[in-house]
mmCIF file of C-alpha atoms in Angstrom:
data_model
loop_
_atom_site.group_PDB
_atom_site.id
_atom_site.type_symbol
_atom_site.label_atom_id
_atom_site.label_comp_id
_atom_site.label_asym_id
_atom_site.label_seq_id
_atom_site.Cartn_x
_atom_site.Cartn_y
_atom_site.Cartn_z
ATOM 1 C CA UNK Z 1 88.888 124.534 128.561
ATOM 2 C CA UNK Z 2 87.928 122.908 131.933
ATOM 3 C CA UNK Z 3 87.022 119.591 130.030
ATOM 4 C CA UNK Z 4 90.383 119.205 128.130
ATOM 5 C CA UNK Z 5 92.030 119.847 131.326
ATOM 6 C CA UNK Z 6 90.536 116.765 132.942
ATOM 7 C CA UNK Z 7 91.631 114.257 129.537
ATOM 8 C CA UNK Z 8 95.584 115.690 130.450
ATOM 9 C CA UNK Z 9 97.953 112.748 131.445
ATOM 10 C CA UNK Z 10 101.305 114.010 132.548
ATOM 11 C CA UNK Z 11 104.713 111.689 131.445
ATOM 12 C CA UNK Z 12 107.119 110.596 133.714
ATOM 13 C CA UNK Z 13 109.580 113.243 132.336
ATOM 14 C CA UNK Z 14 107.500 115.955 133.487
ATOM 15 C CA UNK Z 15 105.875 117.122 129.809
ATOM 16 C CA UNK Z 16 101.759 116.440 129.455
ATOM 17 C CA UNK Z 17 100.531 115.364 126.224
ATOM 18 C CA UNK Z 18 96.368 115.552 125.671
ATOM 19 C CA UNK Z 19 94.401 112.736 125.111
ATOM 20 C CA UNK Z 20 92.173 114.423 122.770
ATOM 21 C CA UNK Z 21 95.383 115.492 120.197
ATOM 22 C CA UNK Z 22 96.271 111.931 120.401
ATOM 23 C CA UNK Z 23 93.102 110.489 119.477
ATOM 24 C CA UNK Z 24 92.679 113.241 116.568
ATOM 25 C CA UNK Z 25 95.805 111.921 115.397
ATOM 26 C CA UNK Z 26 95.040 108.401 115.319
ATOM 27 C CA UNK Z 27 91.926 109.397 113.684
ATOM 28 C CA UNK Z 28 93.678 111.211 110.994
ATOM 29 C CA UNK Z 29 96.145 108.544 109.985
ATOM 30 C CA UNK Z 30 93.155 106.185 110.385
ATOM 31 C CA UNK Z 31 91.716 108.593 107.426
ATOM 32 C CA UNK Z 32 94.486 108.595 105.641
ATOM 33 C CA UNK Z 33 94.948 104.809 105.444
ATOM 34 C CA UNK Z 34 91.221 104.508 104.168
ATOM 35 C CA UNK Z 35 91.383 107.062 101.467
ATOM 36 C CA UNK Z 36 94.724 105.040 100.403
ATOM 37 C CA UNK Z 37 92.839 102.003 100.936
ATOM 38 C CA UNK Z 38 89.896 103.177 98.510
ATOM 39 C CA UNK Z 39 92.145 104.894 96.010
ATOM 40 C CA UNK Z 40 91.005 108.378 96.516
ATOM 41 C CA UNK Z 41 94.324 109.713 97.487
ATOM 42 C CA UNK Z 42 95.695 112.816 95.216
ATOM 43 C CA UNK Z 43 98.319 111.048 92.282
ATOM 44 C CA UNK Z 44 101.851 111.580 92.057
ATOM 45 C CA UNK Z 45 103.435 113.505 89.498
ATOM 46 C CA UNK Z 46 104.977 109.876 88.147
ATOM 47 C CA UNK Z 47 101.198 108.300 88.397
ATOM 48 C CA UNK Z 48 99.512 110.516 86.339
ATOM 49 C CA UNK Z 49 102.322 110.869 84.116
ATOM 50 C CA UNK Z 50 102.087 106.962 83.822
ATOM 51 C CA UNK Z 51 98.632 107.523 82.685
ATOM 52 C CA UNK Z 52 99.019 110.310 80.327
ATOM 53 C CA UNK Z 53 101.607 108.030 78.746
ATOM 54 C CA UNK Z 54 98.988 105.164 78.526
ATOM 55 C CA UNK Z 55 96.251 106.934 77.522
ATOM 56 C CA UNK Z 56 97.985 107.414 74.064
ATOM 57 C CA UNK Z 57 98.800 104.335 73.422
ATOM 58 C CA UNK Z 58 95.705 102.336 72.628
ATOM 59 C CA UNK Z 59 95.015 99.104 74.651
ATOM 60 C CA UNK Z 60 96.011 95.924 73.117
ATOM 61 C CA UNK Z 61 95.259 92.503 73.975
ATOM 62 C CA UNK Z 62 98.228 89.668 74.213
ATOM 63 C CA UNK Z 63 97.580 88.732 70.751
ATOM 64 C CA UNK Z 64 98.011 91.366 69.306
ATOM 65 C CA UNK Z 65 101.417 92.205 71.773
ATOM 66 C CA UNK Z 66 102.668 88.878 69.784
ATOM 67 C CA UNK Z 67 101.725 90.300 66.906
ATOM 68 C CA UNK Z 68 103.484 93.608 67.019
ATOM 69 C CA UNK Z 69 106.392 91.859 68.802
ATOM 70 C CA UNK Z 70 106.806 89.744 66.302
ATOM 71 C CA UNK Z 71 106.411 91.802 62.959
ATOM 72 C CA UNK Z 72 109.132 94.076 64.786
ATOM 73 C CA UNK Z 73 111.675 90.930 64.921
ATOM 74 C CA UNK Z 74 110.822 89.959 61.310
ATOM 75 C CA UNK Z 75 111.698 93.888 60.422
ATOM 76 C CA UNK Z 76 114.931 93.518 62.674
ATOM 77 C CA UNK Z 77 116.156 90.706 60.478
ATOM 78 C CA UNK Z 78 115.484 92.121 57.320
ATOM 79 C CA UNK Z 79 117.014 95.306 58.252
ATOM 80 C CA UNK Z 80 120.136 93.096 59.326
ATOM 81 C CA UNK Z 81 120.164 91.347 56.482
ATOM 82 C CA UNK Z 82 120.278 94.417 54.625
ATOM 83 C CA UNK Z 83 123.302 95.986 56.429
ATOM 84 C CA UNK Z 84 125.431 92.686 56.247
ATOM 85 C CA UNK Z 85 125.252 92.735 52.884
ATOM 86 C CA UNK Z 86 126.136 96.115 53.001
ATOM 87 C CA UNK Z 87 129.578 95.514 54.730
ATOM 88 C CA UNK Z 88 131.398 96.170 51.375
ATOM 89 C CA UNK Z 89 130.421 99.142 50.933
ATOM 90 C CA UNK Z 90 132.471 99.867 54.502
ATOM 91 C CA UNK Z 91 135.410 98.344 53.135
ATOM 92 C CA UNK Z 92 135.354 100.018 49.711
ATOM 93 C CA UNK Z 93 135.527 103.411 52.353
ATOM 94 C CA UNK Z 94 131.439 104.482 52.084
ATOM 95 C CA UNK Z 95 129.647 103.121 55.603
ATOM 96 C CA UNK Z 96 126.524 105.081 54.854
ATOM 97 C CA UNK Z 97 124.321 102.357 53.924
ATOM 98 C CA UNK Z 98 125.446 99.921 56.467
ATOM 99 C CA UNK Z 99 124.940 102.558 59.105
ATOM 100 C CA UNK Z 100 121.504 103.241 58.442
ATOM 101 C CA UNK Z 101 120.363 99.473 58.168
ATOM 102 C CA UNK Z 102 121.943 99.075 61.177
ATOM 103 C CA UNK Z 103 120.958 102.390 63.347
ATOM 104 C CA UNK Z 104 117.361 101.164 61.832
ATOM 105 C CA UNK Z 105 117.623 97.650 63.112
ATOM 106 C CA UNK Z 106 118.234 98.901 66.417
ATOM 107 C CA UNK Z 107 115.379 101.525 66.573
ATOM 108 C CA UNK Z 108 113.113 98.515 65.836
ATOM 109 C CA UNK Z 109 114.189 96.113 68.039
ATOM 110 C CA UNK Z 110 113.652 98.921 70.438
ATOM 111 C CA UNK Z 111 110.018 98.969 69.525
ATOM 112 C CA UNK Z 112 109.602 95.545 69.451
ATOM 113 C CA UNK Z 113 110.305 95.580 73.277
ATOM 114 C CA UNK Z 114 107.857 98.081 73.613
ATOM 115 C CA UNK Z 115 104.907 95.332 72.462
ATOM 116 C CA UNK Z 116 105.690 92.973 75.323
ATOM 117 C CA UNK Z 117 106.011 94.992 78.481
ATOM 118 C CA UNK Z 118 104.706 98.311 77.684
ATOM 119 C CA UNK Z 119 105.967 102.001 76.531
ATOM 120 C CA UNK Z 120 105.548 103.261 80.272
ATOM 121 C CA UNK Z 121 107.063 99.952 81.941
ATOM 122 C CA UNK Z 122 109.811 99.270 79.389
ATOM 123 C CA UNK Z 123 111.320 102.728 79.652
ATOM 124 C CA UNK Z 124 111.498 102.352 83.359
ATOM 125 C CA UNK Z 125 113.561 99.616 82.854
ATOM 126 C CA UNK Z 126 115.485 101.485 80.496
ATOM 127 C CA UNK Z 127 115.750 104.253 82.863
ATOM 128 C CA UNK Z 128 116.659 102.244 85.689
ATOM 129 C CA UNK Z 129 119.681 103.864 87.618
ATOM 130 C CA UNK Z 130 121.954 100.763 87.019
ATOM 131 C CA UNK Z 131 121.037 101.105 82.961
ATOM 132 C CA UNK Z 132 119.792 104.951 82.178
ATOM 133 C CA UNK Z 133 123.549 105.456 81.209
ATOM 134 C CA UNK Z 134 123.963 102.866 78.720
ATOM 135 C CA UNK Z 135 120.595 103.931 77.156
ATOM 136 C CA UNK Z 136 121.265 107.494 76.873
ATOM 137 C CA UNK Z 137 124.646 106.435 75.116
ATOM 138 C CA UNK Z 138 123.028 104.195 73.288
ATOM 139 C CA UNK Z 139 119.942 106.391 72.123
ATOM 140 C CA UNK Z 140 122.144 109.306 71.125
ATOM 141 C CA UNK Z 141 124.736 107.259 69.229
ATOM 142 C CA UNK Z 142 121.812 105.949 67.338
ATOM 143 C CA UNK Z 143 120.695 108.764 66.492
ATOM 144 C CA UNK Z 144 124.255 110.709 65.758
ATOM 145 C CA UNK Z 145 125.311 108.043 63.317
ATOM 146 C CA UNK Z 146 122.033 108.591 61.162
ATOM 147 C CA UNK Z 147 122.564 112.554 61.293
ATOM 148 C CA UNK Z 148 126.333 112.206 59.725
ATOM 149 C CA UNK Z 149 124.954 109.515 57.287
ATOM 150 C CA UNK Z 150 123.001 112.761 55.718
ATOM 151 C CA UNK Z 151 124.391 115.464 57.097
ATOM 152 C CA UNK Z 152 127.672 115.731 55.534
ATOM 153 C CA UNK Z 153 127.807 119.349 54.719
ATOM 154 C CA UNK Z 154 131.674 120.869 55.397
ATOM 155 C CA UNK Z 155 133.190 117.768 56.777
ATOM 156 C CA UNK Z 156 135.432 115.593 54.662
ATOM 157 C CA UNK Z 157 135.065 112.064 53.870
ATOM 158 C CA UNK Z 158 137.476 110.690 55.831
ATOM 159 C CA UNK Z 159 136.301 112.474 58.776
ATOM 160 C CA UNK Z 160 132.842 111.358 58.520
ATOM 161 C CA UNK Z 161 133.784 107.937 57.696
ATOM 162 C CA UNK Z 162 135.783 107.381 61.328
ATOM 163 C CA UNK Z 163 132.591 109.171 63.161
ATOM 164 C CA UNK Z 164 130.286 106.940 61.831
ATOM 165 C CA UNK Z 165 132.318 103.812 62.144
ATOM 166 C CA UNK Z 166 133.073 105.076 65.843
ATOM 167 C CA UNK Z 167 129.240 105.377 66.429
ATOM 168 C CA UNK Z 168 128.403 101.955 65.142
ATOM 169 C CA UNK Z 169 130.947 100.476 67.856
ATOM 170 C CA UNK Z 170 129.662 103.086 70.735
ATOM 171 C CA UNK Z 171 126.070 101.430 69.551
ATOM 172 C CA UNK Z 172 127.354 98.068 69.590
ATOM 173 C CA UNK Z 173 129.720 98.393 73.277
ATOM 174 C CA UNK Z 174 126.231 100.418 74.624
ATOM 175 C CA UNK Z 175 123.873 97.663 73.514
ATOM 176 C CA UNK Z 176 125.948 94.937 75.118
ATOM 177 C CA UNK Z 177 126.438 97.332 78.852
ATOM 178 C CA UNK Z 178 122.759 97.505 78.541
ATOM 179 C CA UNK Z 179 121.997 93.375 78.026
ATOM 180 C CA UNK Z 180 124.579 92.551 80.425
ATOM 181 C CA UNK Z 181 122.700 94.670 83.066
ATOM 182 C CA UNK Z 182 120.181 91.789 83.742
ATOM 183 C CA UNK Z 183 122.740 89.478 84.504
ATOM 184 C CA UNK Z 184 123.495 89.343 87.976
ATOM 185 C CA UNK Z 185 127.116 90.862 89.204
ATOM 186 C CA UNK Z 186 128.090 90.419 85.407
ATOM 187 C CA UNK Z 187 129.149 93.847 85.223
ATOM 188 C CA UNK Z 188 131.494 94.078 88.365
ATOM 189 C CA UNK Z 189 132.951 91.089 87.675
ATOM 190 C CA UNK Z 190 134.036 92.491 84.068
ATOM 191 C CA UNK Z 191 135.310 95.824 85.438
ATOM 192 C CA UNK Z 192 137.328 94.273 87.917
ATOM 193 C CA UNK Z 193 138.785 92.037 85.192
ATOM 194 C CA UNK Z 194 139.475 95.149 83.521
ATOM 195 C CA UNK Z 195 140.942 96.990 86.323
ATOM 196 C CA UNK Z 196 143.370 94.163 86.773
ATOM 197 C CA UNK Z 197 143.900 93.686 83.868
ATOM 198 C CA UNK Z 198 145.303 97.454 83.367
ATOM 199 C CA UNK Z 199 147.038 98.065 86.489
ATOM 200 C CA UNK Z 200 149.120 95.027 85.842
ATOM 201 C CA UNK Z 201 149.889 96.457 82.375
ATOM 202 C CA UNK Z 202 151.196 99.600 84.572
ATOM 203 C CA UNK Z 203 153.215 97.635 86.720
ATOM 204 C CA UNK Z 204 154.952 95.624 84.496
ATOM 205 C CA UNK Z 205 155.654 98.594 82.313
ATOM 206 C CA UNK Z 206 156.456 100.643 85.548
ATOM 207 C CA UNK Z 207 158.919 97.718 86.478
ATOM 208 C CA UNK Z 208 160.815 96.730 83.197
ATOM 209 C CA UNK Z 209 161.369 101.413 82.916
ATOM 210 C CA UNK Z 210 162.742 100.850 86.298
ATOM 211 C CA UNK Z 211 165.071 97.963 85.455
ATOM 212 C CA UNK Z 212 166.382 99.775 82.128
ATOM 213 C CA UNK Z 213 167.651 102.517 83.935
ATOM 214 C CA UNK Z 214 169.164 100.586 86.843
ATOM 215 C CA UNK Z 215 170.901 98.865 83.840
ATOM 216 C CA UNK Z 216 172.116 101.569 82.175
#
């Protein structure tokens, strides 16, 4: 106790602060920069999920990324082939077919994407708070258009026809939110177009109400 007395420098606010709890300090953080330094630090929950997510997808080298990548594309474009020549079938009141070419195409140009940058990296992009809404719209729609394609138990035609046909466009508007989100201030300057766009419409309606009644 005597010899930790003597290392005790007071402040000039009148509190004392030891020398030898300062120096264990530094020497801890010094400890803890090392271990980071040397990668022996404990993982984060989102680390070793990373790698438990790696580990189960095999390693593959940037050929055979290409390769994947571009089998996936060639798929794509037969599958959209297939549903626009399936776009009579929507007119003559039966969107089944189109829908599923076309909930299809999208699954595997979702796929595709996964060849080039990774399953782990691409759905961080994905999930990426300026985008995770656009892909969770997008993902369910996708897969809500192909469950009332077969499931079509109890509803009636005409009912199942306007879902569908309302999914393919939530796909469609989703897909686009999504893409535009890598453009740079695309998105705000579109909503602000919008929002102008509709509270003129409420002003000039608001107005001509106004000038009806002062007329009458």
């Amino acid at each position: 106790a005597r010899w930790k007395k003597k290392f005790t420098i007071k402040k000039e606010d009148g509190g004392s602060s030891s020398i030898l709890d300062q120096a264990s300090k530094s020497m801890q953080e010094l400890a803890d920069q090392s271990v980071a330094l040397l990668g022996y630090r404990e993982k984060t929950q989102l680390e070793q999920l990373e790698e438990e997510v790696c580990s189960c997808c095999p390693d593959m080298t940037y050929q055979q990324r290409i390769a994947g990548y571009l089998t996936c594309i060639f798929l794509s474009f037969l599958l959209t082939i297939g549903a626009a020549t399936r776009l009579s079938d929507v007119l003559a009141g039966n969107p089944v077919p189109f829908a599923v070419f076309y909930s299809a195409e999208n699954i595997v140009a979702i796929v595709s994407s996964l060849f080039l940058s990774g399953p782990y990296n691409q759905y961080k992009r994905m999930c990426d708070n300026s985008r995770y809404i656009a892909t969770s719209i997008y993902i369910i729609s996708i897969f809500a258009t192909i469950f009332f394609c077969f499931y079509t138990i109890g509803i009636p035609s005409i009912v199942t026809l306007v879902l569908i046909l309302l999914l393919i466009f939530v796909q469609w508007c989703a897909l686009i939110w999504y893409t535009l989100s890598y453009i740079p201030f695309v998105r705000d300057y579109l909503l602000s177009c919008c929002f102008d766009c509709f509270s003129d419409s409420c002003c000039s309606s608001f107005s001509g109400g106004a000038q009806e009644e002062g007329g009458a």
